[in-house]
Coordinates of C-alpha atoms and ligand atoms in Angstrom, one line a residue:
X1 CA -8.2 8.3 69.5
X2 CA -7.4 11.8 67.9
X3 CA -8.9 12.3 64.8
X4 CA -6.6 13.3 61.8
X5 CA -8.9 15.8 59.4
X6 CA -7.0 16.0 55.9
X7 CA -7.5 19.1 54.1
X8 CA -9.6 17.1 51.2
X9 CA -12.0 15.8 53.9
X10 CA -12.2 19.6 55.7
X11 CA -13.3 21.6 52.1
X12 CA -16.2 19.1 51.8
X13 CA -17.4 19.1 55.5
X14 CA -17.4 22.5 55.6
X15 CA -18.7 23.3 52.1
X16 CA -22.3 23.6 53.1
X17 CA -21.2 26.8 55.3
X18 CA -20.7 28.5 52.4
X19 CA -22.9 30.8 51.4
X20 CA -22.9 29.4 47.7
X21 CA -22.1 26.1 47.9
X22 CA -22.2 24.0 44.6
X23 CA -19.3 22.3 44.8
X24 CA -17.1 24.7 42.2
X25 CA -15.1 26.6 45.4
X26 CA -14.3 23.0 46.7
X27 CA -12.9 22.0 43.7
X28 CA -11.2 25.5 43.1
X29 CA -9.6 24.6 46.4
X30 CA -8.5 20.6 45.6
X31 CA -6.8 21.8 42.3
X32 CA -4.3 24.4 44.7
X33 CA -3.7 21.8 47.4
X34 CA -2.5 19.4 44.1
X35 CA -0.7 22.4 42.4
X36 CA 0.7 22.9 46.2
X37 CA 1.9 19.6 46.5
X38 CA 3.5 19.9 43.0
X39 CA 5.7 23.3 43.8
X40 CA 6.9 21.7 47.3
X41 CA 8.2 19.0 45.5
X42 CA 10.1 21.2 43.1
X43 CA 11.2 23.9 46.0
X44 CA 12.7 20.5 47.6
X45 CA 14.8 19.9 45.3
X46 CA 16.3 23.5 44.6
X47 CA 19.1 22.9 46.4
X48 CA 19.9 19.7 43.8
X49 CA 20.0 21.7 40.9
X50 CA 23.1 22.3 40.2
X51 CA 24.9 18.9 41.6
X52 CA 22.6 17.6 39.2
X53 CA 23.4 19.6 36.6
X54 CA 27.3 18.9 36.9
X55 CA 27.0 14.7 37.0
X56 CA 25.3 15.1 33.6
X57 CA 21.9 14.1 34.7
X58 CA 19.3 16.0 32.9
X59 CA 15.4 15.9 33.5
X60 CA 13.6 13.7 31.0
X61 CA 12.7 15.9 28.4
X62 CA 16.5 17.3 28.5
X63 CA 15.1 21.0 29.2
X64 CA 17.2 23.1 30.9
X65 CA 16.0 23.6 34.5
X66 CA 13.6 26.6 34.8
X67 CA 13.0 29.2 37.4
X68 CA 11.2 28.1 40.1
X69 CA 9.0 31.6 40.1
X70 CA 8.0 30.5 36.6
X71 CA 7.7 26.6 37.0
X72 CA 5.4 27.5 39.9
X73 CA 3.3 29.7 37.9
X74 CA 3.1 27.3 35.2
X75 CA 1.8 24.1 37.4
X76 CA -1.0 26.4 39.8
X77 CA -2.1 27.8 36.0
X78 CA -2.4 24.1 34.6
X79 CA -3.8 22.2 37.2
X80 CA -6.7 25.4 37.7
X81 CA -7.0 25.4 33.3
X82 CA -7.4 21.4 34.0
X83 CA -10.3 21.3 36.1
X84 CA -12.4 24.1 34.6
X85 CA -13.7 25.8 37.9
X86 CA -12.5 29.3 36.8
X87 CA -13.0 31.7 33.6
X88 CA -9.7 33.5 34.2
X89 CA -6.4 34.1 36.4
X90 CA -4.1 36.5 37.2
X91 CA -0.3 36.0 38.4
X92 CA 2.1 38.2 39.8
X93 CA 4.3 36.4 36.7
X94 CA 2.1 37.7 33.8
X95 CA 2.0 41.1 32.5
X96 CA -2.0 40.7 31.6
X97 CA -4.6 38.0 33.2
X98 CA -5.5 35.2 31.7
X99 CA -8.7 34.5 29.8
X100 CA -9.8 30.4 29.8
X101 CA -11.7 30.8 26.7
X102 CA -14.1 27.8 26.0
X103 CA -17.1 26.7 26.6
X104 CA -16.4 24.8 29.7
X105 CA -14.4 27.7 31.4
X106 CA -16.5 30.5 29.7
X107 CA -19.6 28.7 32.2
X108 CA -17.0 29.0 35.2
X109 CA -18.1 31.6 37.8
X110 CA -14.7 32.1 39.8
X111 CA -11.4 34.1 39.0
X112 CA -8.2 33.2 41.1
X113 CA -5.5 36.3 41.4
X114 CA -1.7 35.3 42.7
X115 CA 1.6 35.0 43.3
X116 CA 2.8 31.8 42.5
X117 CA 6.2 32.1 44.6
X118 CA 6.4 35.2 46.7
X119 CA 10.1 35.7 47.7
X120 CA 11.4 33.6 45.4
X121 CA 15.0 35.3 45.3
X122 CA 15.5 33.5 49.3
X123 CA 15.3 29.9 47.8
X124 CA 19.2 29.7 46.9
X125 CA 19.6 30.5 50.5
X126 CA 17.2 28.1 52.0
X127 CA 15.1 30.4 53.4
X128 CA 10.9 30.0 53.5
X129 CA 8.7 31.2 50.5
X130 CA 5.4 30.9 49.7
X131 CA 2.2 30.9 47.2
X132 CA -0.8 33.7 47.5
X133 CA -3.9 33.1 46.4
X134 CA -7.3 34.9 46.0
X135 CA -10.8 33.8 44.6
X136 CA -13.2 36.4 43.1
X137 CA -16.6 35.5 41.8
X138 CA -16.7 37.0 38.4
X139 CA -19.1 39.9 37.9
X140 CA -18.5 39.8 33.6
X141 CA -21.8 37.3 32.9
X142 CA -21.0 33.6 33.2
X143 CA -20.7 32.1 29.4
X144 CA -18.8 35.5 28.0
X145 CA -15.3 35.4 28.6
X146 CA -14.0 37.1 31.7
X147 CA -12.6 40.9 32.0
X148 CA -10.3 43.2 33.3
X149 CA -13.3 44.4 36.1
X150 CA -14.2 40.6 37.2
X151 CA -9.8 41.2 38.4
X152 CA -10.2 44.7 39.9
X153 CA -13.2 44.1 43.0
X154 CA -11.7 45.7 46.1
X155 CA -10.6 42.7 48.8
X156 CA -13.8 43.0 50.5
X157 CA -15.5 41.0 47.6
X158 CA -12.8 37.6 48.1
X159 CA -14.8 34.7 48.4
X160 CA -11.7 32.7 49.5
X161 CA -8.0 33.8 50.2
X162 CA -5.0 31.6 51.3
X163 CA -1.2 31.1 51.2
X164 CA 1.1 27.7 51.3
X165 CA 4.5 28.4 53.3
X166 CA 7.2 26.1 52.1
X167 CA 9.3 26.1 55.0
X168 CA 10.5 23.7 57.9
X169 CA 7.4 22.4 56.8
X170 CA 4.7 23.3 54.9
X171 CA 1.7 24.9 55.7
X172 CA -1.5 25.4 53.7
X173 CA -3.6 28.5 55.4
X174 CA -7.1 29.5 54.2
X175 CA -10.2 31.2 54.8
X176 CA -13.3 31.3 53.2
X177 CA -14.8 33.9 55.0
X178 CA -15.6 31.7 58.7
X179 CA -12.5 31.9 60.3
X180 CA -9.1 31.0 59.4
X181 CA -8.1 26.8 59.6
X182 CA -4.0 25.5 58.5
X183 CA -3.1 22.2 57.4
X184 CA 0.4 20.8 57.9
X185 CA 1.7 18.2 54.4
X186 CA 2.8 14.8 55.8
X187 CA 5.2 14.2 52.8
X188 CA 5.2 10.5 53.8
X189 CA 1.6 10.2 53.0
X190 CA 1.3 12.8 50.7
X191 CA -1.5 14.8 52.6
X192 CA -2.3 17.8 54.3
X193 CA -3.5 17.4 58.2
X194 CA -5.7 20.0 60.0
X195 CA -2.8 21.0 62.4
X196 CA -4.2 24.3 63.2
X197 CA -7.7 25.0 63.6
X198 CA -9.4 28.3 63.8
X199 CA -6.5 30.4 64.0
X200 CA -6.6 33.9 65.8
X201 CA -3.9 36.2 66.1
X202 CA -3.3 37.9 69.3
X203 CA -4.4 41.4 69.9
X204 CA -1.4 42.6 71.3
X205 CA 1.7 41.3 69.6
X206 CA 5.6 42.0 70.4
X207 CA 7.0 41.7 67.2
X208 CA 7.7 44.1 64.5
X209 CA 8.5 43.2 61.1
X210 CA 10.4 46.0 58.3
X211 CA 13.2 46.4 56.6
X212 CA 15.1 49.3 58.7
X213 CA 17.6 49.0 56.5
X214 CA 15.1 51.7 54.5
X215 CA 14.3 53.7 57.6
X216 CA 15.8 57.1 56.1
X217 CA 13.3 56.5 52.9
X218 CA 10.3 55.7 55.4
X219 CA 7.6 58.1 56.3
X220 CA 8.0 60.2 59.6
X221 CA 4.9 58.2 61.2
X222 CA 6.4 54.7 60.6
X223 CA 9.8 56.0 61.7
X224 CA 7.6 57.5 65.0
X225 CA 5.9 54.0 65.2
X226 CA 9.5 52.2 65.0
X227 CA 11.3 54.2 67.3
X228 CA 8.3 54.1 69.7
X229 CA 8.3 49.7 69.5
X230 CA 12.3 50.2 70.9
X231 CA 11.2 52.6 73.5
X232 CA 11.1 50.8 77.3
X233 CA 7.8 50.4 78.8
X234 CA 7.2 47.9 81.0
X235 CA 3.4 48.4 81.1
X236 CA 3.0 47.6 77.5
X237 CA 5.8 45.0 77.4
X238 CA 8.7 47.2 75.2
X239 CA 10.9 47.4 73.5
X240 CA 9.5 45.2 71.0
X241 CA 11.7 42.6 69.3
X242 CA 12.4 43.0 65.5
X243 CA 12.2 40.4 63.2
X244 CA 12.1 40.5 59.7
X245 CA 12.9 37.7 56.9
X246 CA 12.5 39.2 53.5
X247 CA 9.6 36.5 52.8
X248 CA 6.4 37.9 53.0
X249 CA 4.1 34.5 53.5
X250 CA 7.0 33.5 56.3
X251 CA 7.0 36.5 58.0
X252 CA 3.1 36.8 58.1
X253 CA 2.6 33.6 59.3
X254 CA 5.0 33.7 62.0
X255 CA 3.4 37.0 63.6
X256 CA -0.6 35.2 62.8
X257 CA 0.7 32.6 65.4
X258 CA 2.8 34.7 68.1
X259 CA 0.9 38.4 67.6
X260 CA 3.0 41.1 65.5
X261 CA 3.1 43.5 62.9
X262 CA 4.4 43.7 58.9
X263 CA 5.3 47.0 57.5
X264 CA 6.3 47.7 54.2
X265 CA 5.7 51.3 54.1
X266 CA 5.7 54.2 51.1
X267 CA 9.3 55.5 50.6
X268 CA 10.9 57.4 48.4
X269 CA 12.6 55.0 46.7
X270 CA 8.9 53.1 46.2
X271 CA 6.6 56.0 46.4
X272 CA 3.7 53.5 46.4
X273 CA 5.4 50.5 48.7
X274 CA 6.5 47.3 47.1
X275 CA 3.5 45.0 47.3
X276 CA 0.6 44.1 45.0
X277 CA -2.4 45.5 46.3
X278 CA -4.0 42.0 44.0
X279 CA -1.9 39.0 44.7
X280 CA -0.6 39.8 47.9
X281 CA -2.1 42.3 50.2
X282 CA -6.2 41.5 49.5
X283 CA -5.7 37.8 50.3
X284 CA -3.0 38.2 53.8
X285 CA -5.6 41.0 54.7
X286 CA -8.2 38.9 54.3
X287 CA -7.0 35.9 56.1
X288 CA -5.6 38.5 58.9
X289 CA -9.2 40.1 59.3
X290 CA -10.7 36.7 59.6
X291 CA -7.9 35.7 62.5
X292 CA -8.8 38.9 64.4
X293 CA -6.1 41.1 63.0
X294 CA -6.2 44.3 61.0
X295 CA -3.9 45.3 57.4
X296 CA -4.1 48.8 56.1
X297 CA -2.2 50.9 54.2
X298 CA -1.4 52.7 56.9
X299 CA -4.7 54.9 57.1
X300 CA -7.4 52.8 54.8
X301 CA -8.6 49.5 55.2
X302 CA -6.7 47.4 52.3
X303 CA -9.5 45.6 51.8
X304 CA -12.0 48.9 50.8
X305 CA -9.0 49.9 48.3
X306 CA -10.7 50.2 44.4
X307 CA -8.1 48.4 42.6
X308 CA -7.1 50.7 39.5
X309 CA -4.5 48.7 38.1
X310 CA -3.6 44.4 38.1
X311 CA -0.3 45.1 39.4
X312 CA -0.7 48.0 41.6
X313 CA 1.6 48.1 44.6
X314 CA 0.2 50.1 47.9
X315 CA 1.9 50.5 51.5
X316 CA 0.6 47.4 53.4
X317 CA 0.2 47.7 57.6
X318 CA -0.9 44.3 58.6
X319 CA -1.0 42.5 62.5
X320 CA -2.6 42.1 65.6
X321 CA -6.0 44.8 65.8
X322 CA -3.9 46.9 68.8
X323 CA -0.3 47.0 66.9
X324 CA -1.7 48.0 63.4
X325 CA -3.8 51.1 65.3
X326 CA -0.6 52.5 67.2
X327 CA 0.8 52.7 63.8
X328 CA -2.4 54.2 62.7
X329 CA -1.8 57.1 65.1
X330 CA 1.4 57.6 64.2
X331 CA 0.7 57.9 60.3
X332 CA -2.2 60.3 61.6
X333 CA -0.1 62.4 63.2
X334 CA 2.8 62.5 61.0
X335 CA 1.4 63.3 57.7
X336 CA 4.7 63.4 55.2
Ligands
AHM401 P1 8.6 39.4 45.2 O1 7.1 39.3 45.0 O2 9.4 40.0 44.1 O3 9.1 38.1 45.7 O4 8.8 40.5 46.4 C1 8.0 40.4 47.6 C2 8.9 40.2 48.7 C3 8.1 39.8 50.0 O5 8.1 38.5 50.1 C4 9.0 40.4 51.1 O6 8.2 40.7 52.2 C5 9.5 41.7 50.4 O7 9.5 41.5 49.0 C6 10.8 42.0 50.9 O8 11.3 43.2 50.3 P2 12.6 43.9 50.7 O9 13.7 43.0 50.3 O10 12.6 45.2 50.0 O11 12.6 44.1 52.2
MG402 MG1 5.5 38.7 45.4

């Protein structure tokens, strides 16, 4: 008979691979698959909201209903405050990071960066969001409270990274560094179930993933790098087909399974790109490197970036190893 792993029974059996296991990552990882669960509950119900609103029926406490970006933020930072693994976190929903200042979290040697609910603004059209998550260990000494430095270490120093898709169905995705494993929730039984192990992107993709609709604002090597995916070329399989969401986590995790590429490029109207260098593109780099793939800001490794600023924003090239170097070349080649 096939053996169903659940996520809970996976962190422990694979906690003595990591390199320093005592238990505190494991947990770390427990209290997000509970916050998880929590925020997929919530996104089910989005839809509700309103027809609840208008038969009267209020939530318990009669609070008006809050949004979901900010409920989501709330339960990840209470259920990790609860437990007492980490010293600090930072959200993509907080101007400054938080510091867990007591004894018990002052001991704590981890710090957790992320977005609680990336995309948010595509619930009220029913389309896939997500949660981004990375873990730091702190370099501020354990018992003094955490600092801005233990939040700005470059990617390369993530001791875990993962995302939860809330879409068709939902998907928790994470590495700690030995490969990339996803777990599918049953809702009936209230569990998540290794439904893909060891997950590697292919090399060579056919899929690429921007919004065009900001081509004239792109720079000349991305608009080299688009027009070249439309050119025809049998040999290498083109014209490549376009497909782009709007929802970061949902478009990343479609092109980790089929092979792809995600641009959101410098333009002039974002001179820097849109996305957080912190809560989004350390932790899908990291989670693409371990699958075999490659994210850069179009000439650097993301994950080598010195982080100057919590909410810093940097142009993110991320995808199969052979699709993110074409694009390479072309940003190479075209430098404005
Ligand atoms: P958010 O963090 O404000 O939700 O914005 C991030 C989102 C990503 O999920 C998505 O890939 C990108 O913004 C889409 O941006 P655009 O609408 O400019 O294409
Ligand atoms: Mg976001």
């Amino acid at each position: 008979m096939k053996r169903h792993t659940t996520l809970g029974e996976f962190i422990i059996e694979n906690q003595k691979d990591f390199p320093y296991a005592s238990g505190e990552l494991s947990a770390l990882l427990s209290s997000i698959r509970l916050a998880g669960k929590m925020v997929n509950q919530e996104i089910g119900k989005a839809g509700l909201v309103n027809i609840i609103g208008a038969s009267g029926i209020e939530n318990v406490q009669g609070e008006t209903q809050q949004k979901l970006d900010l409920l989501a933020h709330e339960l990840f930072t209470s259920t990790l405050r609860s437990r007492g693994e980490i010293a600090g976190l930072a959200s993509e929903e907080m101007e400054d990071f938080l510091v867990f200042n007591d004894d018990i979290h002052r001991r704590a040697r981890y710090v957790v960066l992320m977005d609680p609910l990336d995309g948010s603004s595509n619930i009220d059209v029913n389309i896939s969001v997500g949660t981004i998550f990375s873990v730091y260990r702190r370099i501020s000494p354990v018992g003094t409270p955490v600092t801005l430095q233990d939040f700005l270490q470059p990617g390369n120093q993530q001791v875990a990274a993962g995302y939860l898709a809330y879409g068709s169905s939902t998907i928790l995705v994470y590495t700690t560094g030995n490969g990339v494993n996803g777990f599918t929730f049953d809702p009936g039984i209230g569990s998540f179930f290794l439904s893909h192990p060891d997950m590697k992107v292919p090399e060579e993709g056919n899929i690429y993933s921007v919004n065009e609709g900001n081509y004239v604002h792109f720079p000349t090597g991305v608009k080299k790098y688009i027009k070249w995916c439309q050119d025809v070329d049998e040999s290498t399989n083109r014209p490549f087909t376009s497909r782009y969401i709007g929802s970061l986590v949902a478009d990343f995790h479609r092109n980790l399974l089929k092979g792809g590429i995600y641009i959101y490029p410098q333009g002039t109207k974002l001179p820097e790109g849109k996305l957080r260098l912190l809560y989004e593109c350390n932790p899908i780099a990291f989670i693409m490197e371990q699958a075999g793939g490659k994210a850069s800001d179009g000439h650097t490794r993301i994950m080598d970036l010195a982080p100057e600023a919590l909410h810093q924003r940097v142009p993110f090239f991320c995808g199969s190893k052979k699709m993110v170097e074409k694009a390479e070349d072309f940003m190479a080649q075209f430098t404005n």
